[in-house]
Amino acid sequence: SQKIEQNSEALNIQEGKTATLTCNYTNYSPAYLQWYRQDPGRGPVFLLLIRENEKEKRKERLKVTFDTTLKQSLFHITASQPADSATYLCALDANFNKFYFGSGTKLNVKP
Amino acid sequence: GAVVSQHPSWVICKSGTSVKIECRSLDFQATTMFWYRQFPKQSLMLMATSNEGSKATYEQGVEKDKFLINHASLTLSTLTVTSAHPEDSSFYICSAGKGAGTDTQYFGPGTRLTVL
């Protein structure tokens, strides 16, 4: 069966450092992968999308990589700030625009 | 922009009653909307795909007679939890895309359902 794995343990980093979150998947061949941010009690907010033929995508302090051979995506936040503290979810498209989400990784950025 | 709203934002009901949750795309039309359920500290689990003008498509293990979905217009989908039980207590979130084949999904703020 399909599986999407994200580190279940919280990631604690110091303000100003780069946070790197991992998303691994099996039994999928997604055409694209997305990253979302979710704050407690709120719906997810779209951050970045990367397609299977793209190796890297950037948006301001965010960077996403997509390795279809390793079946892995890395999500980086450079110069992290306490306001970046949230849970980050990766999502893979199945078909018919259906998305399946990983369990999310909670990021804590300490001042 | 692309704004999706949900109503209500939270609801408490008695066991055995039915609860309707609305999902609206405020500034765009959505032929397809999705309903998710999220338990505490867990990820979003896709429940069903709501298709405007046709029957919803349910994920494996989701009871279609318990979770009734109606997508009556291009801006509104409703999820009705029938004969709710405490185990149905969860955070229900909908999402919508801007068009067929679109990539990005815009999520509603979620509805917290508590069944006593």
Short mmCIF file of C-alpha atoms in Angstrom, two decimals:
data_model
loop_
_atom_site.label_atom_id
_atom_site.label_comp_id
_atom_site.label_asym_id
_atom_site.label_seq_id
_atom_site.Cartn_x
_atom_site.Cartn_y
_atom_site.Cartn_z
CA SER A 1 0.00 0.00 0.00
CA GLN A 2 1.02 3.58 -0.45
CA LYS A 3 2.93 5.15 2.36
CA ILE A 4 4.09 8.70 3.05
CA GLU A 5 6.51 9.17 5.92
CA GLN A 6 7.55 12.29 7.72
CA ASN A 7 9.52 12.53 10.93
CA SER A 8 7.01 12.20 13.69
CA GLU A 9 9.35 13.73 16.24
CA ALA A 10 9.38 17.48 16.53
CA LEU A 11 12.31 19.34 15.04
CA ASN A 12 13.78 21.92 17.40
CA ILE A 13 16.17 24.48 16.00
CA GLN A 14 17.60 27.83 16.92
CA GLU A 15 16.42 31.01 15.26
CA GLY A 16 18.50 31.87 12.24
CA LYS A 17 19.42 28.29 11.41
CA THR A 18 18.15 26.28 8.45
CA ALA A 19 15.40 23.78 9.14
CA THR A 20 15.28 20.69 6.95
CA LEU A 21 12.24 18.44 6.90
CA THR A 22 12.00 15.12 5.11
CA CYS A 23 9.19 13.42 3.25
CA ASN A 24 9.67 9.86 2.02
CA TYR A 25 7.16 7.84 0.07
CA THR A 26 6.73 4.33 -1.23
CA ASN A 27 4.52 2.74 -3.85
CA TYR A 28 3.75 6.08 -5.43
CA SER A 29 4.77 7.72 -8.64
CA PRO A 30 3.41 11.19 -8.06
CA ALA A 31 3.40 13.74 -10.82
CA TYR A 32 3.98 16.40 -8.20
CA LEU A 33 4.41 16.92 -4.51
CA GLN A 34 3.28 19.76 -2.31
CA TRP A 35 4.21 21.17 1.06
CA TYR A 36 1.73 22.76 3.41
CA ARG A 37 1.91 24.54 6.73
CA GLN A 38 -0.65 23.86 9.41
CA ASP A 39 -1.09 25.81 12.61
CA PRO A 40 -3.01 24.28 15.55
CA GLY A 41 -6.75 24.19 14.97
CA ARG A 42 -6.44 25.57 11.45
CA GLY A 43 -6.60 24.20 7.94
CA PRO A 44 -3.38 23.66 5.97
CA VAL A 45 -1.95 26.51 3.95
CA PHE A 46 -0.24 25.83 0.64
CA LEU A 47 3.46 26.67 0.46
CA LEU A 48 5.15 25.10 -2.52
CA LEU A 49 4.56 22.62 -5.32
CA ILE A 50 7.27 20.75 -7.17
CA ARG A 51 6.74 18.59 -10.22
CA GLU A 52 8.42 15.30 -10.98
CA ASN A 53 10.62 16.84 -13.66
CA GLU A 54 11.85 19.57 -11.30
CA LYS A 55 14.76 19.00 -8.99
CA GLU A 56 14.41 22.11 -6.90
CA LYS A 57 11.95 24.91 -6.26
CA ARG A 58 12.43 28.10 -4.27
CA LYS A 59 10.17 30.71 -2.77
CA GLU A 60 11.68 33.39 -0.59
CA ARG A 61 13.25 31.52 2.37
CA LEU A 62 11.76 28.19 1.34
CA LYS A 63 13.35 25.54 -0.83
CA VAL A 64 12.00 22.17 -1.86
CA THR A 65 13.84 19.34 -3.58
CA PHE A 66 12.30 16.30 -5.20
CA ASP A 67 14.25 13.12 -5.89
CA THR A 68 12.02 10.63 -7.68
CA THR A 69 14.74 7.99 -7.61
CA LEU A 70 15.09 8.15 -3.84
CA LYS A 71 11.35 8.84 -3.53
CA GLN A 72 12.11 11.70 -1.24
CA SER A 73 11.45 15.40 -0.89
CA LEU A 74 13.35 17.76 1.36
CA PHE A 75 11.85 21.02 2.60
CA HIS A 76 14.22 23.72 3.79
CA ILE A 77 13.53 26.96 5.65
CA THR A 78 16.56 29.21 5.74
CA ALA A 79 17.11 31.92 8.36
CA SER A 80 14.33 30.39 10.40
CA GLN A 81 12.21 32.55 12.68
CA PRO A 82 9.98 31.73 15.66
CA ALA A 83 7.01 32.57 13.44
CA ASP A 84 7.95 29.58 11.28
CA SER A 85 7.00 27.27 14.16
CA ALA A 86 4.18 25.06 12.89
CA THR A 87 3.50 21.59 11.56
CA TYR A 88 4.59 21.02 7.97
CA LEU A 89 2.82 18.48 5.83
CA CYS A 90 3.85 16.98 2.53
CA ALA A 91 1.17 15.82 0.14
CA LEU A 92 1.38 13.65 -2.95
CA ASP A 93 -1.10 13.58 -5.76
CA ALA A 94 -2.72 10.28 -6.49
CA ASN A 95 -5.04 10.73 -9.43
CA PHE A 96 -8.05 12.86 -10.21
CA ASN A 97 -6.40 15.58 -8.14
CA LYS A 98 -6.66 13.53 -4.95
CA PHE A 99 -3.98 14.18 -2.40
CA TYR A 100 -2.60 12.01 0.33
CA PHE A 101 -0.82 13.62 3.23
CA GLY A 102 2.07 12.61 5.40
CA SER A 103 1.67 12.74 9.15
CA GLY A 104 3.52 16.04 9.36
CA THR A 105 6.57 17.24 11.24
CA LYS A 106 6.26 19.83 13.96
CA LEU A 107 8.92 22.53 13.76
CA ASN A 108 9.85 24.57 16.82
CA VAL A 109 12.10 27.55 16.21
CA LYS A 110 13.52 28.90 19.44
CA PRO A 111 14.53 32.55 19.78
CA GLY B 1 -7.20 35.13 -3.99
CA ALA B 2 -8.71 31.76 -3.30
CA VAL B 3 -10.68 31.59 -0.11
CA VAL B 4 -12.52 28.58 1.22
CA SER B 5 -14.81 28.90 4.20
CA GLN B 6 -16.42 26.33 6.44
CA HIS B 7 -19.42 26.58 8.67
CA PRO B 8 -19.70 26.03 11.51
CA SER B 9 -16.19 26.36 12.86
CA TRP B 10 -17.12 24.13 15.76
CA VAL B 11 -20.16 22.13 16.81
CA ILE B 12 -21.11 20.03 19.80
CA CYS B 13 -23.92 17.55 19.41
CA LYS B 14 -25.51 14.65 21.20
CA SER B 15 -24.88 11.08 20.18
CA GLY B 16 -27.38 9.91 17.57
CA THR B 17 -28.01 13.29 16.00
CA SER B 18 -26.91 14.46 12.56
CA VAL B 19 -24.62 17.37 11.85
CA LYS B 20 -24.18 19.25 8.58
CA ILE B 21 -20.94 21.01 7.71
CA GLU B 22 -20.73 23.46 4.83
CA CYS B 23 -17.74 24.16 2.63
CA ARG B 24 -17.83 27.19 0.35
CA SER B 25 -15.40 28.55 -2.21
CA LEU B 26 -15.89 32.28 -1.82
CA ASP B 27 -14.15 33.78 -4.84
CA PHE B 28 -13.86 30.93 -7.30
CA GLN B 29 -15.83 28.01 -8.64
CA ALA B 30 -14.86 24.50 -7.73
CA THR B 31 -16.13 21.50 -9.65
CA THR B 32 -14.36 19.26 -7.18
CA MET B 33 -13.98 19.57 -3.44
CA PHE B 34 -12.39 17.18 -1.00
CA TRP B 35 -13.29 16.27 2.56
CA TYR B 36 -10.68 15.27 5.10
CA ARG B 37 -10.77 14.18 8.70
CA GLN B 38 -7.95 14.82 11.13
CA PHE B 39 -7.58 13.28 14.57
CA PRO B 40 -5.36 14.95 17.16
CA LYS B 41 -1.68 14.89 16.25
CA GLN B 42 -2.42 12.91 13.11
CA SER B 43 -2.41 13.83 9.48
CA LEU B 44 -5.32 14.58 7.22
CA MET B 45 -7.12 11.51 6.02
CA LEU B 46 -8.96 11.89 2.75
CA MET B 47 -12.57 10.83 3.20
CA ALA B 48 -14.19 11.58 -0.12
CA THR B 49 -14.13 13.57 -3.32
CA SER B 50 -17.16 15.76 -3.84
CA ASN B 51 -18.14 16.29 -7.47
CA GLU B 52 -20.54 19.02 -8.50
CA GLY B 53 -23.67 17.55 -9.98
CA SER B 54 -22.77 13.93 -9.38
CA LYS B 55 -22.22 11.44 -6.61
CA ALA B 56 -19.28 11.72 -4.29
CA THR B 57 -16.43 9.25 -4.48
CA TYR B 58 -15.54 7.77 -1.11
CA GLU B 59 -12.21 6.43 0.03
CA GLN B 60 -11.94 2.84 1.12
CA GLY B 61 -13.27 2.33 4.61
CA VAL B 62 -15.42 5.47 4.67
CA GLU B 63 -19.12 4.74 5.04
CA LYS B 64 -21.03 6.67 2.43
CA ASP B 65 -24.32 6.26 4.26
CA LYS B 66 -22.84 7.77 7.38
CA PHE B 67 -21.02 10.65 5.75
CA LEU B 68 -23.42 12.12 3.23
CA ILE B 69 -21.90 14.53 0.74
CA ASN B 70 -23.82 16.88 -1.48
CA HIS B 71 -22.21 19.21 -4.00
CA ALA B 72 -25.19 21.15 -5.23
CA SER B 73 -23.38 24.09 -6.78
CA LEU B 74 -19.96 25.14 -7.96
CA THR B 75 -19.29 26.95 -4.70
CA LEU B 76 -20.87 24.73 -2.06
CA SER B 77 -20.34 21.21 -0.78
CA THR B 78 -21.89 19.85 2.38
CA LEU B 79 -20.89 16.95 4.59
CA THR B 80 -23.54 15.50 6.86
CA VAL B 81 -22.45 13.20 9.65
CA THR B 82 -25.50 11.06 10.30
CA SER B 83 -26.25 9.39 13.62
CA ALA B 84 -23.07 10.79 15.08
CA HIS B 85 -21.20 8.90 17.76
CA PRO B 86 -18.34 9.99 20.02
CA GLU B 87 -15.82 8.25 17.76
CA ASP B 88 -16.87 10.64 14.99
CA SER B 89 -15.47 13.52 17.02
CA SER B 90 -12.72 14.98 14.90
CA PHE B 91 -11.53 17.97 12.91
CA TYR B 92 -13.17 18.00 9.48
CA ILE B 93 -11.48 20.00 6.72
CA CYS B 94 -12.51 20.62 3.15
CA SER B 95 -10.43 21.75 0.21
CA ALA B 96 -11.12 22.98 -3.29
CA GLY B 97 -9.13 23.64 -6.43
CA LYS B 98 -9.69 26.38 -8.91
CA GLY B 99 -10.40 24.19 -11.89
CA ALA B 100 -10.13 20.80 -13.54
CA GLY B 101 -6.62 19.49 -13.48
CA THR B 102 -5.47 22.21 -11.17
CA ASP B 103 -2.71 21.48 -8.72
CA THR B 104 -3.03 23.62 -5.65
CA GLN B 105 -5.75 22.90 -3.17
CA TYR B 106 -7.11 25.65 -0.96
CA PHE B 107 -8.23 24.50 2.42
CA GLY B 108 -11.01 25.69 4.63
CA PRO B 109 -10.32 26.57 8.26
CA GLY B 110 -11.82 23.30 9.49
CA THR B 111 -14.77 22.33 11.65
CA ARG B 112 -14.27 20.85 15.10
CA LEU B 113 -16.98 18.27 15.80
CA THR B 114 -17.50 17.00 19.31
CA VAL B 115 -20.09 14.29 19.87
CA LEU B 116 -21.14 13.80 23.45
#
